Amino acid sequence: MRAVLLKEFGGPLVLDEVEKPAPGPGQVLVKVAASGVNPLDTKIRAGKAAHARNRLPAVLGLDLAGVVAEVGPEVTGFAPGDEVYGLTGGVGDLPGSLAEYAAVDARLLARKPTSLSLREAAALPLAAITSWEALVDRARVRAGQRVLVHGGAGGVGQMGIQIARTLGAEVFATGSNRSLATIARLGATPIDYTTSPVEEYVAEHTAGEGFDVVFDTVGGATLDLSFNAVRTYTGHVVSALGWGTHSLAPLSFRGASYSGVFTLLPMLTGRGRERHGEILREVTALADAGRLKPLLDPGQFDLGSVADAHAVVEAGTANGKVVINVAD
């Protein structure tokens, strides 16, 4: 089968012929239709994601959507012909989705939403699972709360806005001027972080009380700002990129809480993988109820132009989630 290989960090992506995998116990062989591109994919390629623990040569690609071709021993719940999606590989020793076939742990999969195409489904897994873990599993967002999403037009941010709204929250999201229309389209109140200091938008949108939940999808200085934007006592900051060195003083002086999300952990350790499948089943239900939908970049890429797709993501010029067409 054809697959895109990374043989050295920072080196070129190579389209090559490799052996087609066979599903082992607990695995499903998926004929891959599409692979979503995340900023993490580009960082892995560049050798800037030590936390992903990739072993080279590696097949990259985190998000997958496709059709079940075979099921291995001990697999129940899936059958050949099922359309599925998941966050299934591209880290550690797990082969990714930039290949015609992938043998993946069945616990990481769910049936794709019937209301979405395979391309649309491939845009969801990493972003949706990260947002669900942050807003549902960690912060337990509920109706009537004010939720601030940093980076609302990004892949994770878009899912965060939509999931928070389904939970009944009033949602606000930061972005630059070019992304404000997308944020508003998703149903959140847009905040231009380039012109509005944190004190100003906290005063304007919460009467100075702070947001009940702040979801940071950007990291770095944005996480520090989050500590200044959260409500006193009951506020909760959740970050998907809390890996730097940060002063907790602003958070502590508010008596507020912090949680981190590391979405790759079940894939890297093998523990808790069934939770990813459970979350995606919830996401499927939301999508089929018309309450969640990815925004896709119109660009068309295939296995021969993965580097071009990565370049678009790195440049920050994508208008929605970039998806690679794997199947002909």
Short mmCIF file of C-alpha atoms in Angstrom, two decimals:
data_model
loop_
_atom_site.label_atom_id
_atom_site.label_comp_id
_atom_site.label_asym_id
_atom_site.label_seq_id
_atom_site.Cartn_x
_atom_site.Cartn_y
_atom_site.Cartn_z
CA MET A 1 0.00 0.00 0.00
CA ARG A 2 1.02 3.63 -0.33
CA ALA A 3 1.98 5.57 2.79
CA VAL A 4 3.66 8.87 3.65
CA LEU A 5 6.79 8.30 5.73
CA LEU A 6 8.89 10.61 7.86
CA LYS A 7 12.43 9.22 8.02
CA GLU A 8 14.14 12.07 9.86
CA PHE A 9 12.77 15.00 11.85
CA GLY A 10 12.86 18.14 9.77
CA GLY A 11 13.33 16.08 6.62
CA PRO A 12 10.97 15.59 3.68
CA LEU A 13 7.81 13.53 3.75
CA VAL A 14 8.26 10.54 1.43
CA LEU A 15 5.44 8.78 -0.41
CA ASP A 16 6.46 5.13 -0.54
CA GLU A 17 5.17 1.57 -0.83
CA VAL A 18 4.96 -0.30 2.48
CA GLU A 19 3.43 -3.56 3.62
CA LYS A 20 -0.30 -3.49 4.20
CA PRO A 21 -1.00 -4.15 7.90
CA ALA A 22 -3.19 -6.93 9.27
CA PRO A 23 -5.46 -6.32 12.27
CA GLY A 24 -4.28 -7.91 15.49
CA PRO A 25 -6.35 -8.75 18.59
CA GLY A 26 -8.61 -5.84 19.47
CA GLN A 27 -7.79 -4.03 16.23
CA VAL A 28 -9.75 -2.93 13.18
CA LEU A 29 -8.25 -2.55 9.71
CA VAL A 30 -9.55 0.69 8.22
CA LYS A 31 -9.36 1.67 4.57
CA VAL A 32 -8.49 5.31 5.10
CA ALA A 33 -10.58 7.87 3.20
CA ALA A 34 -9.32 11.10 4.75
CA SER A 35 -6.83 12.43 7.29
CA GLY A 36 -7.27 15.69 9.17
CA VAL A 37 -4.24 17.97 9.57
CA ASN A 38 -3.53 19.49 12.97
CA PRO A 39 -0.78 21.92 14.02
CA LEU A 40 0.63 19.01 16.01
CA ASP A 41 1.23 17.07 12.78
CA THR A 42 3.52 19.83 11.54
CA LYS A 43 5.35 20.04 14.87
CA ILE A 44 5.94 16.29 14.86
CA ARG A 45 7.38 16.48 11.34
CA ALA A 46 9.71 19.30 12.40
CA GLY A 47 10.92 17.44 15.49
CA LYS A 48 9.33 19.97 17.84
CA ALA A 49 6.92 17.60 19.62
CA ALA A 50 8.98 15.42 21.94
CA HIS A 51 5.82 14.69 23.93
CA ALA A 52 4.44 12.73 20.94
CA ARG A 53 7.32 10.23 21.33
CA ASN A 54 7.46 9.29 17.66
CA ARG A 55 9.76 6.51 16.56
CA LEU A 56 11.18 6.93 13.07
CA PRO A 57 10.61 6.01 10.35
CA ALA A 58 6.96 6.80 11.02
CA VAL A 59 3.67 7.14 9.20
CA LEU A 60 2.22 10.46 10.36
CA GLY A 61 -1.42 11.56 10.59
CA LEU A 62 -3.42 11.78 13.81
CA ASP A 63 -7.05 12.00 12.66
CA LEU A 64 -8.67 9.34 10.52
CA ALA A 65 -11.96 8.63 8.79
CA GLY A 66 -12.61 5.62 6.60
CA VAL A 67 -14.33 2.29 6.11
CA VAL A 68 -13.74 -0.90 8.10
CA ALA A 69 -12.08 -3.49 5.85
CA GLU A 70 -11.44 -6.24 8.42
CA VAL A 71 -11.87 -6.82 12.14
CA GLY A 72 -9.33 -8.65 14.24
CA PRO A 73 -9.91 -11.21 17.01
CA GLU A 74 -11.77 -10.01 20.13
CA VAL A 75 -13.40 -7.06 18.33
CA THR A 76 -17.11 -6.50 18.79
CA GLY A 77 -19.22 -3.57 17.70
CA PHE A 78 -17.64 -3.08 14.27
CA ALA A 79 -18.04 -4.96 11.00
CA PRO A 80 -16.63 -4.62 7.48
CA GLY A 81 -18.32 -1.76 5.67
CA ASP A 82 -18.83 0.44 8.75
CA GLU A 83 -17.83 4.08 8.28
CA VAL A 84 -15.71 5.09 11.26
CA TYR A 85 -13.50 7.88 12.56
CA GLY A 86 -11.05 8.42 15.35
CA LEU A 87 -7.81 9.81 16.76
CA THR A 88 -5.89 6.64 16.07
CA GLY A 89 -2.16 7.05 15.41
CA GLY A 90 0.74 9.17 14.29
CA VAL A 91 2.35 9.25 17.77
CA GLY A 92 4.54 6.86 19.72
CA ASP A 93 4.70 3.58 17.85
CA LEU A 94 1.16 3.88 16.44
CA PRO A 95 1.14 4.20 12.62
CA GLY A 96 -0.81 7.21 11.43
CA SER A 97 -3.53 7.87 8.90
CA LEU A 98 -1.43 9.05 5.95
CA ALA A 99 -1.65 5.58 4.42
CA GLU A 100 -4.18 3.66 2.39
CA TYR A 101 -4.86 1.31 5.32
CA ALA A 102 -4.38 1.55 9.09
CA ALA A 103 -4.69 -1.15 11.74
CA VAL A 104 -6.02 0.67 14.81
CA ASP A 105 -7.22 -0.07 18.33
CA ALA A 106 -10.99 -0.47 18.10
CA ARG A 107 -11.41 1.37 21.40
CA LEU A 108 -10.28 4.59 19.71
CA LEU A 109 -12.98 4.43 17.03
CA ALA A 110 -16.62 5.36 16.68
CA ARG A 111 -19.07 5.22 13.80
CA LYS A 112 -18.94 8.49 11.94
CA PRO A 113 -21.95 10.82 11.97
CA THR A 114 -24.35 9.94 9.17
CA SER A 115 -24.90 13.66 8.60
CA LEU A 116 -21.22 14.27 7.77
CA SER A 117 -19.01 13.18 4.90
CA LEU A 118 -15.87 11.18 5.56
CA ARG A 119 -13.84 14.36 4.88
CA GLU A 120 -15.82 16.25 7.50
CA ALA A 121 -15.51 13.40 10.00
CA ALA A 122 -11.74 13.36 9.56
CA ALA A 123 -11.63 16.96 10.77
CA LEU A 124 -13.14 16.16 14.14
CA PRO A 125 -11.31 13.65 16.36
CA LEU A 126 -8.36 15.46 17.98
CA ALA A 127 -10.17 18.80 18.21
CA ALA A 128 -13.44 17.36 19.49
CA ILE A 129 -11.88 14.98 22.01
CA THR A 130 -9.62 17.72 23.40
CA SER A 131 -12.54 20.12 23.77
CA TRP A 132 -14.77 17.47 25.34
CA GLU A 133 -12.12 16.50 27.88
CA ALA A 134 -11.59 20.16 28.76
CA LEU A 135 -15.17 21.38 28.96
CA VAL A 136 -17.10 18.27 29.99
CA ASP A 137 -14.66 15.99 31.80
CA ARG A 138 -12.56 18.68 33.56
CA ALA A 139 -14.54 21.93 33.85
CA ARG A 140 -18.03 20.35 33.84
CA VAL A 141 -19.54 23.30 32.01
CA ARG A 142 -23.24 23.78 32.66
CA ALA A 143 -26.12 25.96 31.54
CA GLY A 144 -25.93 29.63 32.49
CA GLN A 145 -22.16 29.82 32.77
CA ARG A 146 -19.99 32.24 30.82
CA VAL A 147 -17.24 30.40 28.95
CA LEU A 148 -14.25 32.07 27.29
CA VAL A 149 -12.45 30.13 24.54
CA HIS A 150 -9.02 31.44 23.58
CA GLY A 151 -8.26 30.83 19.90
CA GLY A 152 -11.88 30.36 18.92
CA ALA A 153 -11.30 30.08 15.18
CA GLY A 154 -8.71 27.29 15.46
CA GLY A 155 -9.61 23.63 15.10
CA VAL A 156 -9.88 22.97 18.83
CA GLY A 157 -11.42 26.38 19.48
CA GLN A 158 -14.20 25.81 16.96
CA MET A 159 -15.13 22.55 18.63
CA GLY A 160 -14.89 24.18 22.06
CA ILE A 161 -17.34 26.90 21.11
CA GLN A 162 -19.87 24.44 19.74
CA ILE A 163 -19.60 21.97 22.62
CA ALA A 164 -19.89 24.72 25.25
CA ARG A 165 -23.00 26.05 23.52
CA THR A 166 -24.62 22.60 23.51
CA LEU A 167 -24.08 22.54 27.28
CA GLY A 168 -26.10 25.74 27.62
CA ALA A 169 -23.24 28.16 28.26
CA GLU A 170 -22.92 31.68 26.96
CA VAL A 171 -19.72 31.58 24.94
CA PHE A 172 -17.13 34.23 24.16
CA ALA A 173 -14.00 33.64 22.10
CA THR A 174 -10.80 35.51 21.30
CA GLY A 175 -9.24 35.85 17.88
CA SER A 176 -7.58 38.28 15.53
CA ASN A 177 -9.56 40.57 13.26
CA ARG A 178 -9.58 38.08 10.35
CA SER A 179 -11.13 35.36 12.52
CA LEU A 180 -13.89 37.33 14.26
CA ALA A 181 -16.49 36.56 11.59
CA THR A 182 -15.84 32.82 11.95
CA ILE A 183 -16.22 33.05 15.73
CA ALA A 184 -19.52 34.90 15.37
CA ARG A 185 -20.70 32.35 12.79
CA LEU A 186 -20.13 29.61 15.36
CA GLY A 187 -22.38 31.40 17.83
CA ALA A 188 -19.85 32.98 20.19
CA THR A 189 -19.30 36.63 21.01
CA PRO A 190 -16.01 37.55 19.30
CA ILE A 191 -13.25 39.38 21.17
CA ASP A 192 -10.33 40.90 19.25
CA TYR A 193 -7.39 40.13 21.52
CA THR A 194 -5.14 42.45 19.50
CA THR A 195 -7.14 45.54 20.51
CA SER A 196 -8.88 44.55 23.77
CA PRO A 197 -6.77 43.98 26.91
CA VAL A 198 -7.96 41.23 29.23
CA GLU A 199 -9.11 43.71 31.88
CA GLU A 200 -11.24 45.48 29.31
CA TYR A 201 -13.12 42.46 27.99
CA VAL A 202 -13.56 40.99 31.46
CA ALA A 203 -15.17 44.25 32.52
CA GLU A 204 -17.32 44.49 29.41
CA HIS A 205 -18.62 40.92 29.28
CA THR A 206 -18.69 39.86 32.94
CA ALA A 207 -19.04 43.18 34.80
CA GLY A 208 -15.54 42.55 36.15
CA GLU A 209 -16.48 39.22 37.78
CA GLY A 210 -14.50 37.02 35.38
CA PHE A 211 -15.54 34.05 33.25
CA ASP A 212 -16.76 30.87 34.91
CA VAL A 213 -14.59 28.74 32.61
CA VAL A 214 -11.63 29.78 30.47
CA PHE A 215 -10.48 27.26 27.84
CA ASP A 216 -6.97 27.99 26.57
CA THR A 217 -6.15 26.42 23.20
CA VAL A 218 -3.15 28.68 22.51
CA GLY A 219 -0.72 28.31 25.43
CA GLY A 220 2.18 30.54 26.37
CA ALA A 221 1.23 34.10 27.31
CA THR A 222 -2.42 33.32 26.58
CA LEU A 223 -2.51 30.90 29.50
CA ASP A 224 -1.15 33.66 31.75
CA LEU A 225 -3.94 35.95 30.55
CA SER A 226 -6.43 33.19 31.34
CA PHE A 227 -5.48 33.35 35.01
CA ASN A 228 -6.49 37.02 34.98
CA ALA A 229 -9.77 36.39 33.20
CA VAL A 230 -11.33 33.72 35.42
CA ARG A 231 -13.99 34.21 38.10
CA THR A 232 -12.96 34.43 41.75
CA TYR A 233 -13.43 31.28 43.87
CA THR A 234 -15.48 29.18 41.46
CA GLY A 235 -13.63 29.87 38.20
CA HIS A 236 -11.85 27.11 36.30
CA VAL A 237 -9.05 27.48 33.73
CA VAL A 238 -8.42 24.51 31.41
CA SER A 239 -5.50 24.43 28.97
CA ALA A 240 -4.56 22.05 26.18
CA LEU A 241 -1.10 23.66 25.98
CA GLY A 242 -0.06 24.26 29.56
CA TRP A 243 3.56 23.17 29.07
CA GLY A 244 5.51 26.32 29.81
CA THR A 245 6.62 28.06 32.99
CA HIS A 246 3.81 30.15 34.43
CA SER A 247 3.15 32.10 37.59
CA LEU A 248 0.13 30.71 39.41
CA ALA A 249 -0.17 33.80 41.60
CA PRO A 250 -3.03 35.46 39.66
CA LEU A 251 -4.99 32.20 39.77
CA SER A 252 -4.21 31.57 43.43
CA PHE A 253 -5.22 35.08 44.46
CA ARG A 254 -8.61 34.36 42.90
CA GLY A 255 -8.92 31.00 44.65
CA ALA A 256 -9.70 29.50 41.24
CA SER A 257 -8.82 26.10 39.74
CA TYR A 258 -6.65 24.84 36.88
CA SER A 259 -6.73 21.63 34.85
CA GLY A 260 -4.54 20.39 32.03
CA VAL A 261 -5.58 18.23 29.11
CA PHE A 262 -3.13 15.84 27.40
CA THR A 263 -5.22 14.21 24.70
CA LEU A 264 -2.44 11.90 23.47
CA LEU A 265 -2.00 10.15 26.82
CA PRO A 266 -4.30 7.15 26.17
CA MET A 267 -2.63 6.57 22.80
CA LEU A 268 0.88 6.72 24.27
CA THR A 269 0.17 4.63 27.38
CA GLY A 270 -2.65 2.33 26.26
CA ARG A 271 -4.65 3.34 29.35
CA GLY A 272 -8.09 4.94 29.01
CA ARG A 273 -8.45 4.47 25.26
CA GLU A 274 -12.09 3.49 25.60
CA ARG A 275 -12.83 7.04 26.79
CA HIS A 276 -11.83 8.39 23.38
CA GLY A 277 -14.35 6.09 21.70
CA GLU A 278 -17.03 7.10 24.21
CA ILE A 279 -16.42 10.80 23.56
CA LEU A 280 -16.62 10.33 19.81
CA ARG A 281 -19.96 8.55 20.17
CA GLU A 282 -21.23 11.63 22.02
CA VAL A 283 -19.81 13.84 19.28
CA THR A 284 -21.56 11.71 16.64
CA ALA A 285 -24.87 12.25 18.41
CA LEU A 286 -24.33 16.02 18.54
CA ALA A 287 -23.37 16.17 14.87
CA ASP A 288 -26.37 14.13 13.79
CA ALA A 289 -28.61 16.40 15.88
CA GLY A 290 -27.28 19.38 13.90
CA ARG A 291 -25.48 20.87 16.90
CA LEU A 292 -21.86 20.41 15.82
CA LYS A 293 -20.17 20.70 12.43
CA PRO A 294 -16.56 21.26 11.37
CA LEU A 295 -15.60 24.11 9.05
CA LEU A 296 -13.33 22.77 6.29
CA ASP A 297 -10.71 24.62 4.30
CA PRO A 298 -11.62 24.34 0.59
CA GLY A 299 -8.10 23.24 -0.41
CA GLN A 300 -7.79 19.76 -1.92
CA PHE A 301 -4.73 17.69 -0.99
CA ASP A 302 -3.79 14.04 -1.41
CA LEU A 303 -0.96 11.73 -0.31
CA GLY A 304 1.30 13.32 -2.90
CA SER A 305 0.78 16.84 -1.58
CA VAL A 306 0.85 16.39 2.20
CA ALA A 307 3.77 18.82 2.46
CA ASP A 308 1.65 21.50 0.79
CA ALA A 309 -1.17 20.86 3.28
CA HIS A 310 1.28 21.18 6.17
CA ALA A 311 2.58 24.44 4.73
CA VAL A 312 -0.92 25.92 4.73
CA VAL A 313 -1.41 24.97 8.37
CA GLU A 314 2.00 26.33 9.37
CA ALA A 315 1.37 29.61 7.58
CA GLY A 316 -1.94 30.08 9.40
CA THR A 317 -3.74 30.83 6.14
CA ALA A 318 -6.25 27.98 6.25
CA ASN A 319 -9.92 28.94 6.20
CA GLY A 320 -11.11 26.03 8.30
CA LYS A 321 -9.68 22.59 8.97
CA VAL A 322 -7.30 21.22 6.35
CA VAL A 323 -8.13 17.64 5.32
CA ILE A 324 -6.11 15.31 3.09
CA ASN A 325 -7.93 12.99 0.70
CA VAL A 326 -6.32 9.56 1.08
CA ALA A 327 -8.65 7.38 -0.97
CA ASP A 328 -8.73 7.94 -4.74
#
